[in-house]
Short mmCIF file of N, CA, C and O in Angstrom, two decimals:
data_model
loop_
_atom_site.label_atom_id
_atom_site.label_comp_id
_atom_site.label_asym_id
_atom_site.label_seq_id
_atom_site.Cartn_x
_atom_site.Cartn_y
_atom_site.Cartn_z
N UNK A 1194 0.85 -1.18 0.00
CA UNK A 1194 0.00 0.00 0.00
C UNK A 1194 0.89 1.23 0.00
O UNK A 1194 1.75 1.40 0.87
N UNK A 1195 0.69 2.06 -0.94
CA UNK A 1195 1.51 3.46 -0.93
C UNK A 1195 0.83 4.18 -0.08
O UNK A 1195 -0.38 4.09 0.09
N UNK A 1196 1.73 5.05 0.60
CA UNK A 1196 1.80 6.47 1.17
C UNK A 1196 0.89 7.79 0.91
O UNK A 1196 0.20 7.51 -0.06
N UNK A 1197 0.63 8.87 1.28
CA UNK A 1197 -0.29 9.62 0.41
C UNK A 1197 1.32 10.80 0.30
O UNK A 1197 1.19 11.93 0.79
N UNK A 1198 1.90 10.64 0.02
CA UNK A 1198 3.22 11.55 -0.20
C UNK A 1198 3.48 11.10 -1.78
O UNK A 1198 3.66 10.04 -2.37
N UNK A 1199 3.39 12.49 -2.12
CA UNK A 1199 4.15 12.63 -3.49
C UNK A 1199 4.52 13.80 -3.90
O UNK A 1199 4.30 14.88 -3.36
N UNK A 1200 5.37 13.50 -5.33
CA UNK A 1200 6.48 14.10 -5.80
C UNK A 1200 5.48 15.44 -6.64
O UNK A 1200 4.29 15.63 -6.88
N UNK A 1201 6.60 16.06 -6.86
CA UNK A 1201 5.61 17.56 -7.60
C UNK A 1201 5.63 17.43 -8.95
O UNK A 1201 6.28 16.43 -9.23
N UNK A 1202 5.22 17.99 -9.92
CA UNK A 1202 6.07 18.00 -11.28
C UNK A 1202 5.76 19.06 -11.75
O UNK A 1202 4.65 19.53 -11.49
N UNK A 1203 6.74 19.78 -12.64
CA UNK A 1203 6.31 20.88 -13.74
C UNK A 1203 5.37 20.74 -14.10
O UNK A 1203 5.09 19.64 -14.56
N UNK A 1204 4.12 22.09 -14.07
CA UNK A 1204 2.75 22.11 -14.33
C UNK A 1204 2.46 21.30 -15.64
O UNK A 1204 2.75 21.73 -16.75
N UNK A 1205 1.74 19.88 -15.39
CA UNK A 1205 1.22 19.26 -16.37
C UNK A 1205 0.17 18.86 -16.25
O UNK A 1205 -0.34 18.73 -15.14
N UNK A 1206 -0.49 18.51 -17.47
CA UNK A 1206 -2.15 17.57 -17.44
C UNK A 1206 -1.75 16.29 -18.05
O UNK A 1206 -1.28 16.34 -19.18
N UNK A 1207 -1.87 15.14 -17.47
CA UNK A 1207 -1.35 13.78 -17.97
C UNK A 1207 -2.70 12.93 -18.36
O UNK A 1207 -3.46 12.20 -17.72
N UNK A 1208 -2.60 13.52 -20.10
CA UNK A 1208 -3.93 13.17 -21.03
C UNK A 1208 -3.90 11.68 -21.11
O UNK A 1208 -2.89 10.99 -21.23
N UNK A 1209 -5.57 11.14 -21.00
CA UNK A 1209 -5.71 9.72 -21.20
C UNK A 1209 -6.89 9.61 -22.03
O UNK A 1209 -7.43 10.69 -22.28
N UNK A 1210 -7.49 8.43 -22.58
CA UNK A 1210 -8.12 7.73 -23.07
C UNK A 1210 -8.86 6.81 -22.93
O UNK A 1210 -8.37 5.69 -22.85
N UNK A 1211 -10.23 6.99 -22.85
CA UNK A 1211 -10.80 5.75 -22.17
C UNK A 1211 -11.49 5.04 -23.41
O UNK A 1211 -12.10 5.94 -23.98
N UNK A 1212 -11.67 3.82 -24.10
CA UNK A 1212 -12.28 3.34 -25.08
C UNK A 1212 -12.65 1.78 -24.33
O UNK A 1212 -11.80 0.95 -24.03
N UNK A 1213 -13.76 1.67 -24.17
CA UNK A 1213 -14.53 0.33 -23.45
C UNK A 1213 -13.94 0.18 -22.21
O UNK A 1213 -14.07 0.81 -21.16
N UNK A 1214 -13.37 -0.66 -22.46
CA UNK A 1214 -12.45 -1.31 -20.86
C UNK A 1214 -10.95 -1.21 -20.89
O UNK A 1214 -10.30 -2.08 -20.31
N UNK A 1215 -10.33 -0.18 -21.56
CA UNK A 1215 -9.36 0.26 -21.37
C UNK A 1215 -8.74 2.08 -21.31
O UNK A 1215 -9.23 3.05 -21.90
N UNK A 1216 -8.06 2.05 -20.78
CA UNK A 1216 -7.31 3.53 -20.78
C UNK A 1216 -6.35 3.69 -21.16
O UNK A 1216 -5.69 2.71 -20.83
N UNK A 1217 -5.80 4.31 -21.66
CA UNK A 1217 -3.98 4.52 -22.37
C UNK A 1217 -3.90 5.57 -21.72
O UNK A 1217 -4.91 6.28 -21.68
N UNK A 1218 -2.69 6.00 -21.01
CA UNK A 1218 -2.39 7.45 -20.37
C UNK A 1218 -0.80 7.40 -20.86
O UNK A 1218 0.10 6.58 -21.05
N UNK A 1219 -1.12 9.01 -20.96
CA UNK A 1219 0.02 9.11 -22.30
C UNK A 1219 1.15 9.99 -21.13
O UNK A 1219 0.80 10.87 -20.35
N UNK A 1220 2.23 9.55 -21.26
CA UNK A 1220 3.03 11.02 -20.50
C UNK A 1220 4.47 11.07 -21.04
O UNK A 1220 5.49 10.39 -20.93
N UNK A 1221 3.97 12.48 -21.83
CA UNK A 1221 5.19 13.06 -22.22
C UNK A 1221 6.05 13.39 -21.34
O UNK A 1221 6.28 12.74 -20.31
N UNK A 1222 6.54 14.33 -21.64
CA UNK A 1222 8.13 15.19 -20.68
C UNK A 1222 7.25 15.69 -19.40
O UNK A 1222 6.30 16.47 -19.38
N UNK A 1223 7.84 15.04 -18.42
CA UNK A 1223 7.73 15.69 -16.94
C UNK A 1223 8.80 16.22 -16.55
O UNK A 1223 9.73 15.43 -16.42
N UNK A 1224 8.98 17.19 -16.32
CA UNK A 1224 10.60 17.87 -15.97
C UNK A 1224 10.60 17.94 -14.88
O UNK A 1224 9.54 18.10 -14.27
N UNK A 1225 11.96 17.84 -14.17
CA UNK A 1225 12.65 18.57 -13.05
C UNK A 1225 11.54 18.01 -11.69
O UNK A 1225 10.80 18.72 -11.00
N UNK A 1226 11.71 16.61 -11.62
CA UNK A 1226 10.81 16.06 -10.56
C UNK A 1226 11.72 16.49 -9.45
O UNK A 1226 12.94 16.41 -9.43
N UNK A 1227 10.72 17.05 -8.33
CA UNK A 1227 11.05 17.24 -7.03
C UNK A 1227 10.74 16.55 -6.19
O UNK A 1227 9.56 16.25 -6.31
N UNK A 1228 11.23 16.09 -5.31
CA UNK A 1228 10.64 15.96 -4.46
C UNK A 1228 10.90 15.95 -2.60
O UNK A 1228 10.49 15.23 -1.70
N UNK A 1229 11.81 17.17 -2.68
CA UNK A 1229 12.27 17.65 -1.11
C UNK A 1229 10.99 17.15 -0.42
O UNK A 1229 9.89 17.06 -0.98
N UNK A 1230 11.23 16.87 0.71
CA UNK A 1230 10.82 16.47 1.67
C UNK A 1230 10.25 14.82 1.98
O UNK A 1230 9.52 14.54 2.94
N UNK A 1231 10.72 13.89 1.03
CA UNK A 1231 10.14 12.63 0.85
C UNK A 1231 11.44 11.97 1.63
O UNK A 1231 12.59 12.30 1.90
N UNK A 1232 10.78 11.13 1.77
CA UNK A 1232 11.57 10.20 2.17
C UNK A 1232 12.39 9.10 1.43
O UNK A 1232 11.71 8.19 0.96
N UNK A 1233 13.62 9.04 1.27
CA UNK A 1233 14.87 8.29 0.66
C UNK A 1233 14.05 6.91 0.00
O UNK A 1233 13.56 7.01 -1.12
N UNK A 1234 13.97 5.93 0.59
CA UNK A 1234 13.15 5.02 0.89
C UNK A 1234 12.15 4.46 -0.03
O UNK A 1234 12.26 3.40 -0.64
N UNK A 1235 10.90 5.49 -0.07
CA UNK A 1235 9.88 5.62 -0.39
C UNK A 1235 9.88 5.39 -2.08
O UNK A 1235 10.67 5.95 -2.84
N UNK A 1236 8.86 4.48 -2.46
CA UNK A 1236 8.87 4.39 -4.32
C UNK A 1236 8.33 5.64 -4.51
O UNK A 1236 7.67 6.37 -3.78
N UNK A 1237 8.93 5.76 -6.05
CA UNK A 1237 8.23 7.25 -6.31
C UNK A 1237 6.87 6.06 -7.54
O UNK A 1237 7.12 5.04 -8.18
N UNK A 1238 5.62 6.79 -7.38
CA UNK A 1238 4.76 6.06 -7.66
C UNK A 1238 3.67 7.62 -8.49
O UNK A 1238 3.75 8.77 -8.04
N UNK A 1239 3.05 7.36 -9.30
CA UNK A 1239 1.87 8.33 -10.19
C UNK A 1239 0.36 7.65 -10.01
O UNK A 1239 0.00 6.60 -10.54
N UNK A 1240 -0.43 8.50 -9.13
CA UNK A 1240 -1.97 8.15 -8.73
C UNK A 1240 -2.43 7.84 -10.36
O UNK A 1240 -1.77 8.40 -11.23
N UNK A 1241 -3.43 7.03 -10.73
CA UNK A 1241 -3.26 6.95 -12.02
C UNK A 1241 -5.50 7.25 -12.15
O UNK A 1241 -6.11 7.19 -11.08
N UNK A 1242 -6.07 7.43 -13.04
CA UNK A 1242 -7.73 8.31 -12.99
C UNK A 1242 -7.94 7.08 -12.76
O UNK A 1242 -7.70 7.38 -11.59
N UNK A 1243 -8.16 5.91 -12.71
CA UNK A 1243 -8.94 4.45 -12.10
C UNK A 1243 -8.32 3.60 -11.39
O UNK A 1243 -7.12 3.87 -11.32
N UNK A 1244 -8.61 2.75 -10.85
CA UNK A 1244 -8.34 1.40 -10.14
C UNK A 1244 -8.18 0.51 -10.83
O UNK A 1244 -9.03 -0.38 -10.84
N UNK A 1245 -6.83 0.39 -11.79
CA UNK A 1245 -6.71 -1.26 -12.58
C UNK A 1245 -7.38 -2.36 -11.95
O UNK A 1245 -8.00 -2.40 -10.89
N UNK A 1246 -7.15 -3.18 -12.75
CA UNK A 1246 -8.25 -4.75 -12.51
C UNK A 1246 -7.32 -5.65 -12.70
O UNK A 1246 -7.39 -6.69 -12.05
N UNK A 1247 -6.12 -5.42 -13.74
CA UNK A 1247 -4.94 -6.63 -13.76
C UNK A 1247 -3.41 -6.09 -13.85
O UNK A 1247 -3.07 -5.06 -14.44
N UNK A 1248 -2.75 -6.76 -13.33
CA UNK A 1248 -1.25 -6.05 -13.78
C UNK A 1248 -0.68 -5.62 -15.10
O UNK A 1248 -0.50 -6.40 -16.04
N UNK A 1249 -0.40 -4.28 -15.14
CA UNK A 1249 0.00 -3.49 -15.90
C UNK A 1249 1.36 -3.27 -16.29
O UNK A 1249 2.06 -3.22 -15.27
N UNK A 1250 1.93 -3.13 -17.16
CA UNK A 1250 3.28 -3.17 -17.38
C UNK A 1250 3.52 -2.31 -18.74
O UNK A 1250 2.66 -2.44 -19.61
N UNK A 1251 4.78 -1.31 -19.02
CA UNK A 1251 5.00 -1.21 -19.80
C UNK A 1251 6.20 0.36 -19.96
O UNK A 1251 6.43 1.26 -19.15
N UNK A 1252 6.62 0.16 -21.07
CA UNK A 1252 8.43 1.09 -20.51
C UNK A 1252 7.73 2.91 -20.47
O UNK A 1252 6.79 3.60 -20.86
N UNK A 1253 8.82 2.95 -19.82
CA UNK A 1253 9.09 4.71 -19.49
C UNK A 1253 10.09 4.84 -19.93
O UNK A 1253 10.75 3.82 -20.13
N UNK A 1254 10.46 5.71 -20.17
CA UNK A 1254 11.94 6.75 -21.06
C UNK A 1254 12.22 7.54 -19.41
O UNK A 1254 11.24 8.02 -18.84
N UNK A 1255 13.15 7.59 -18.97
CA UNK A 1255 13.76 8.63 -18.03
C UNK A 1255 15.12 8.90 -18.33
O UNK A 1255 15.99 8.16 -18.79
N UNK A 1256 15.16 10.46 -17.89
CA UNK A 1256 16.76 11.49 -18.04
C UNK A 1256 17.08 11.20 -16.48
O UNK A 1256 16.33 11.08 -15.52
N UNK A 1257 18.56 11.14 -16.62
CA UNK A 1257 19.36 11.39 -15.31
C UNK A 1257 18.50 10.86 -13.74
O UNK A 1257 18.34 11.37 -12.63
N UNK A 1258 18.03 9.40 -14.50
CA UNK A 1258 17.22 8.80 -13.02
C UNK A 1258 18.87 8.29 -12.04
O UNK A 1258 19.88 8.41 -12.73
N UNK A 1259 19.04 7.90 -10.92
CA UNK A 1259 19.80 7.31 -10.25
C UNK A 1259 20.23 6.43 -10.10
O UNK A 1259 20.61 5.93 -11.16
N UNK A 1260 20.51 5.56 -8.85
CA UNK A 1260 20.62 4.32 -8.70
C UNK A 1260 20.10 2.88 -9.27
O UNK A 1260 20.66 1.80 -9.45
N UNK A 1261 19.07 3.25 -9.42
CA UNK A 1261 18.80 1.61 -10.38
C UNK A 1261 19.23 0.89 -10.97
O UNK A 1261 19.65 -0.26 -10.86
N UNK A 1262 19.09 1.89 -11.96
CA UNK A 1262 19.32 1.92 -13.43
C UNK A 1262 18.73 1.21 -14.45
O UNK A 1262 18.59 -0.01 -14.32
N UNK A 1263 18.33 1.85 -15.54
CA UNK A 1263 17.27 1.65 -16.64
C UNK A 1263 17.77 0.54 -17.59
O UNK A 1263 18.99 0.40 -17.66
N UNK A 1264 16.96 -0.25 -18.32
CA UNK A 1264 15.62 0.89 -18.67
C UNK A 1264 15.01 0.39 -17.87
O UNK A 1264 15.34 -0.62 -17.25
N UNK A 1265 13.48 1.34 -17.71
CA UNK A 1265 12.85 1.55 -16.60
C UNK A 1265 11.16 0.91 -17.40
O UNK A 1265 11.17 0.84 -18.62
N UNK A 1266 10.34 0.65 -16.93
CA UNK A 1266 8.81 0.16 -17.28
C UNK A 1266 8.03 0.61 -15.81
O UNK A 1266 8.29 0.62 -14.61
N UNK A 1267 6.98 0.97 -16.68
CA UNK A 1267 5.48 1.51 -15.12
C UNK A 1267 5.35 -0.38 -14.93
O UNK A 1267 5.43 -1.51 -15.43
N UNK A 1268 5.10 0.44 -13.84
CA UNK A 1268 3.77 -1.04 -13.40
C UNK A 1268 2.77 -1.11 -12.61
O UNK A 1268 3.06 -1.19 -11.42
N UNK A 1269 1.76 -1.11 -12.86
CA UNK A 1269 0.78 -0.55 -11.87
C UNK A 1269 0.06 -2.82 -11.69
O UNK A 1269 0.09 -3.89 -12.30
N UNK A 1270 -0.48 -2.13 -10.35
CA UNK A 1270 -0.36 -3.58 -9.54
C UNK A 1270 -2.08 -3.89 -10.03
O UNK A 1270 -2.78 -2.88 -10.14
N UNK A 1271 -2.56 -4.86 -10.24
CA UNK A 1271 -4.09 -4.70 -9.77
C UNK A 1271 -4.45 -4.40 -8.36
O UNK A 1271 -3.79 -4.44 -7.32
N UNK A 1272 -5.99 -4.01 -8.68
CA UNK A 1272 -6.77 -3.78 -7.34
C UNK A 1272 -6.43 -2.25 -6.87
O UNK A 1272 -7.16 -1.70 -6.04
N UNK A 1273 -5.35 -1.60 -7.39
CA UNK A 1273 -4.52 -0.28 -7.15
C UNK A 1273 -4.77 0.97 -7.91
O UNK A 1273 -5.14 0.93 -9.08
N UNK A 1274 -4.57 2.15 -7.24
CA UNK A 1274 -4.96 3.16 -8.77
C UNK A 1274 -3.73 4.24 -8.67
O UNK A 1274 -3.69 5.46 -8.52
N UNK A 1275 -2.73 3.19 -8.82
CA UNK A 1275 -1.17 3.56 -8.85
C UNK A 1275 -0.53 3.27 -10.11
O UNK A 1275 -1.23 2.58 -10.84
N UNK A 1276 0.57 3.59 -10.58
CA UNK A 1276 1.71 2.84 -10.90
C UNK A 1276 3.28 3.37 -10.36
O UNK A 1276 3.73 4.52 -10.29
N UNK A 1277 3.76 2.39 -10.11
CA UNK A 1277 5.32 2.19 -10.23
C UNK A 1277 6.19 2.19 -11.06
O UNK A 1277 5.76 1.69 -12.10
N UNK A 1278 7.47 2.58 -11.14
CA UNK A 1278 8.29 2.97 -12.06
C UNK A 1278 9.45 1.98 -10.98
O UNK A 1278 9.85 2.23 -9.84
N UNK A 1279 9.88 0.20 -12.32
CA UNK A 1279 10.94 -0.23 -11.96
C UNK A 1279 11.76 -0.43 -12.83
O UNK A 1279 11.41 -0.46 -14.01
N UNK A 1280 12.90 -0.61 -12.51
CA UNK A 1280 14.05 -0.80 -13.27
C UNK A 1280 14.27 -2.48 -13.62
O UNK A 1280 14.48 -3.38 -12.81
N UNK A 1281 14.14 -2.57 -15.03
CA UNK A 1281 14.67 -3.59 -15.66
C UNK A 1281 15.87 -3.88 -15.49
O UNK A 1281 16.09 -5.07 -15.71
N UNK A 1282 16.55 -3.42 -15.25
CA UNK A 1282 18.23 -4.37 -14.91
C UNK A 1282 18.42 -4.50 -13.54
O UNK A 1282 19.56 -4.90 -13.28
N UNK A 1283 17.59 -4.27 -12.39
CA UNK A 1283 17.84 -4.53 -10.91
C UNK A 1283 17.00 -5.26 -10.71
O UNK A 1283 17.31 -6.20 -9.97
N UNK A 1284 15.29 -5.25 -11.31
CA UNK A 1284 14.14 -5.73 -10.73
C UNK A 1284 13.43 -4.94 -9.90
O UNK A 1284 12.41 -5.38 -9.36
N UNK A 1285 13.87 -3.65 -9.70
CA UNK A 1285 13.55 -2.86 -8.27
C UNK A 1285 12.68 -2.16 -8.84
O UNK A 1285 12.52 -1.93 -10.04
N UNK A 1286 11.76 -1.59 -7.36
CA UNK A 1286 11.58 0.08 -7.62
C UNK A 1286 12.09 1.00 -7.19
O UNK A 1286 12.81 1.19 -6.21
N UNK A 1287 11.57 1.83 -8.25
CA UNK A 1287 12.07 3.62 -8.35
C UNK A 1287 12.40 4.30 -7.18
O UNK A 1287 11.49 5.13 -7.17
N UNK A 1288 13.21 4.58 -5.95
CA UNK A 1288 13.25 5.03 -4.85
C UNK A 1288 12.80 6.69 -5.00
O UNK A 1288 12.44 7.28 -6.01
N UNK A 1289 12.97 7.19 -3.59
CA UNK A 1289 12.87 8.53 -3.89
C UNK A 1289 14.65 8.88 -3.85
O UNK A 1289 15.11 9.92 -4.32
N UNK A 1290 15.27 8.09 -3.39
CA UNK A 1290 16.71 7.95 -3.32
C UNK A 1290 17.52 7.97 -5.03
O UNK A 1290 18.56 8.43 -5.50
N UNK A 1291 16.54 7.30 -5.47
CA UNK A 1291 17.23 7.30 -6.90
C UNK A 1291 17.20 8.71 -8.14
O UNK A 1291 17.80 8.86 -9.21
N UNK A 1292 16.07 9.67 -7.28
CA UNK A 1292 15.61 10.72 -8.04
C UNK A 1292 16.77 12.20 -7.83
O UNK A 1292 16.54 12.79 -6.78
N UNK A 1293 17.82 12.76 -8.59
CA UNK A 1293 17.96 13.81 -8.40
C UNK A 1293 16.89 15.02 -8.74
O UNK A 1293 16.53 15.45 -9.83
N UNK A 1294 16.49 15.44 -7.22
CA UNK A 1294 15.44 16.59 -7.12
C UNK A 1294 15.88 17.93 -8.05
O UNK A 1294 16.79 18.75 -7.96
N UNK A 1295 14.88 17.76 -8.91
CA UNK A 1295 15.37 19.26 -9.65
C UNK A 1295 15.82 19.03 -11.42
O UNK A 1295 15.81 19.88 -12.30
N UNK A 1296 16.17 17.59 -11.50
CA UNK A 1296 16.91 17.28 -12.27
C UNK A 1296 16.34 16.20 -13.39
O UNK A 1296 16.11 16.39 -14.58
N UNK A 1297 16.17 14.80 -12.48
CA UNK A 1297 15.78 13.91 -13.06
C UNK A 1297 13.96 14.06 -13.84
O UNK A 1297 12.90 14.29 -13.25
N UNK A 1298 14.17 13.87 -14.95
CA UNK A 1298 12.92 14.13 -16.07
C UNK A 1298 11.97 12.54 -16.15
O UNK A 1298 12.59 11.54 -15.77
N UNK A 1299 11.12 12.43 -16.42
CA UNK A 1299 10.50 11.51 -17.14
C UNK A 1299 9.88 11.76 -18.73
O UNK A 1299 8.69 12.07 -18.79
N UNK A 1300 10.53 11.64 -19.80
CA UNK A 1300 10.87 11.97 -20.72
C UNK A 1300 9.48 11.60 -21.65
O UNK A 1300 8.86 12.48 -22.26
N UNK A 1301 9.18 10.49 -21.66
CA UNK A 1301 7.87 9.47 -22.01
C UNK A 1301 7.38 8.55 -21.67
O UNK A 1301 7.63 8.37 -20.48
N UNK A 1302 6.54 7.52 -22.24
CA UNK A 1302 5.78 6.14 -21.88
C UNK A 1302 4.10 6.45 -22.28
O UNK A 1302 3.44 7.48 -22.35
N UNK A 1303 3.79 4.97 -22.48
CA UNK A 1303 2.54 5.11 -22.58
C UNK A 1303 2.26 3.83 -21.32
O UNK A 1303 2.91 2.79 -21.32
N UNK A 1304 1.31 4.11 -20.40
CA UNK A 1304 0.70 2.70 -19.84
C UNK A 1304 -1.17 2.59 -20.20
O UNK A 1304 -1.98 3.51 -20.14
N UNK A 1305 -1.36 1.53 -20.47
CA UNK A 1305 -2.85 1.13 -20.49
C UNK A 1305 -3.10 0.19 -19.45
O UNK A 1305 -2.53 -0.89 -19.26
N UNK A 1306 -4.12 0.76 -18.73
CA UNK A 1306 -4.71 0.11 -17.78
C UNK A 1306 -5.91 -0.68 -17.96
O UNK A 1306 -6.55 -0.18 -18.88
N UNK A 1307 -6.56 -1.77 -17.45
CA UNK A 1307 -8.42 -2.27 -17.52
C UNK A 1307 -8.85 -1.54 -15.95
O UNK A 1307 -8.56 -1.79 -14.78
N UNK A 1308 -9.59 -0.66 -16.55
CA UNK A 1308 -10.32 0.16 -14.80
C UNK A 1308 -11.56 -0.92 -14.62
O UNK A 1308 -12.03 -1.72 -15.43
N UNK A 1309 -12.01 -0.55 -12.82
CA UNK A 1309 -12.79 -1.59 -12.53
C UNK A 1309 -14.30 -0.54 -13.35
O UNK A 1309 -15.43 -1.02 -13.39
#
């Protein structure tokens, strides 16, 4: 279960698509993620407009992410109206440890979700 703490981003609207029983949410360039005051620790995670129904998967593009290391894919869990950002060459997730505040971008990705 995530936290209700999250990261800020350069003023954006993160456009989606709903067609029957699916959503595509599109996200371009997020710049200069902040996120002073989080905790090291903590996944950095994106509230997503529904509650998936099955596990979700699929890549993100990120600039100057940290520790992990990429490439990187969302994943949003079922039953959740999250996703996660992990790294394909560790298995992990996205820390807030891995993010330089100010710096690190999320460049693109598309994820499609099934909402309940």
């Amino acid at each position: 279960d995530e936290s209700g703490n999250s990261i800020s981003l350069a003023p954006k609207t993160i456009p989606y698509v709903r067609i029957g029983r699916l959503v595509t949410i599109f996200f371009s360039f997020l710049g200069n993620l902040d996120v002073t005051g989080l905790t090291a620790n903590e996944d950095i995670a994106v509230t997503l407009p529904f509650t998936n129904t099955e596990h979700s998967f699929s890549s993100v593009e990120m600039r100057d992410a940290g520790g992990s290391g990429g490439p990187y894919h969302w994943y949003a869990p079922s039953g959740e109206s999250y996703a996660l950002i992990r790294s394909l060459a560790t298995n992990s997730r996205l820390k807030v440890s891995d993010i330089t505040s100010g710096v690190t971008d999320i460049i693109g990705g598309i994820l499609i979700i099934t909402p309940a």
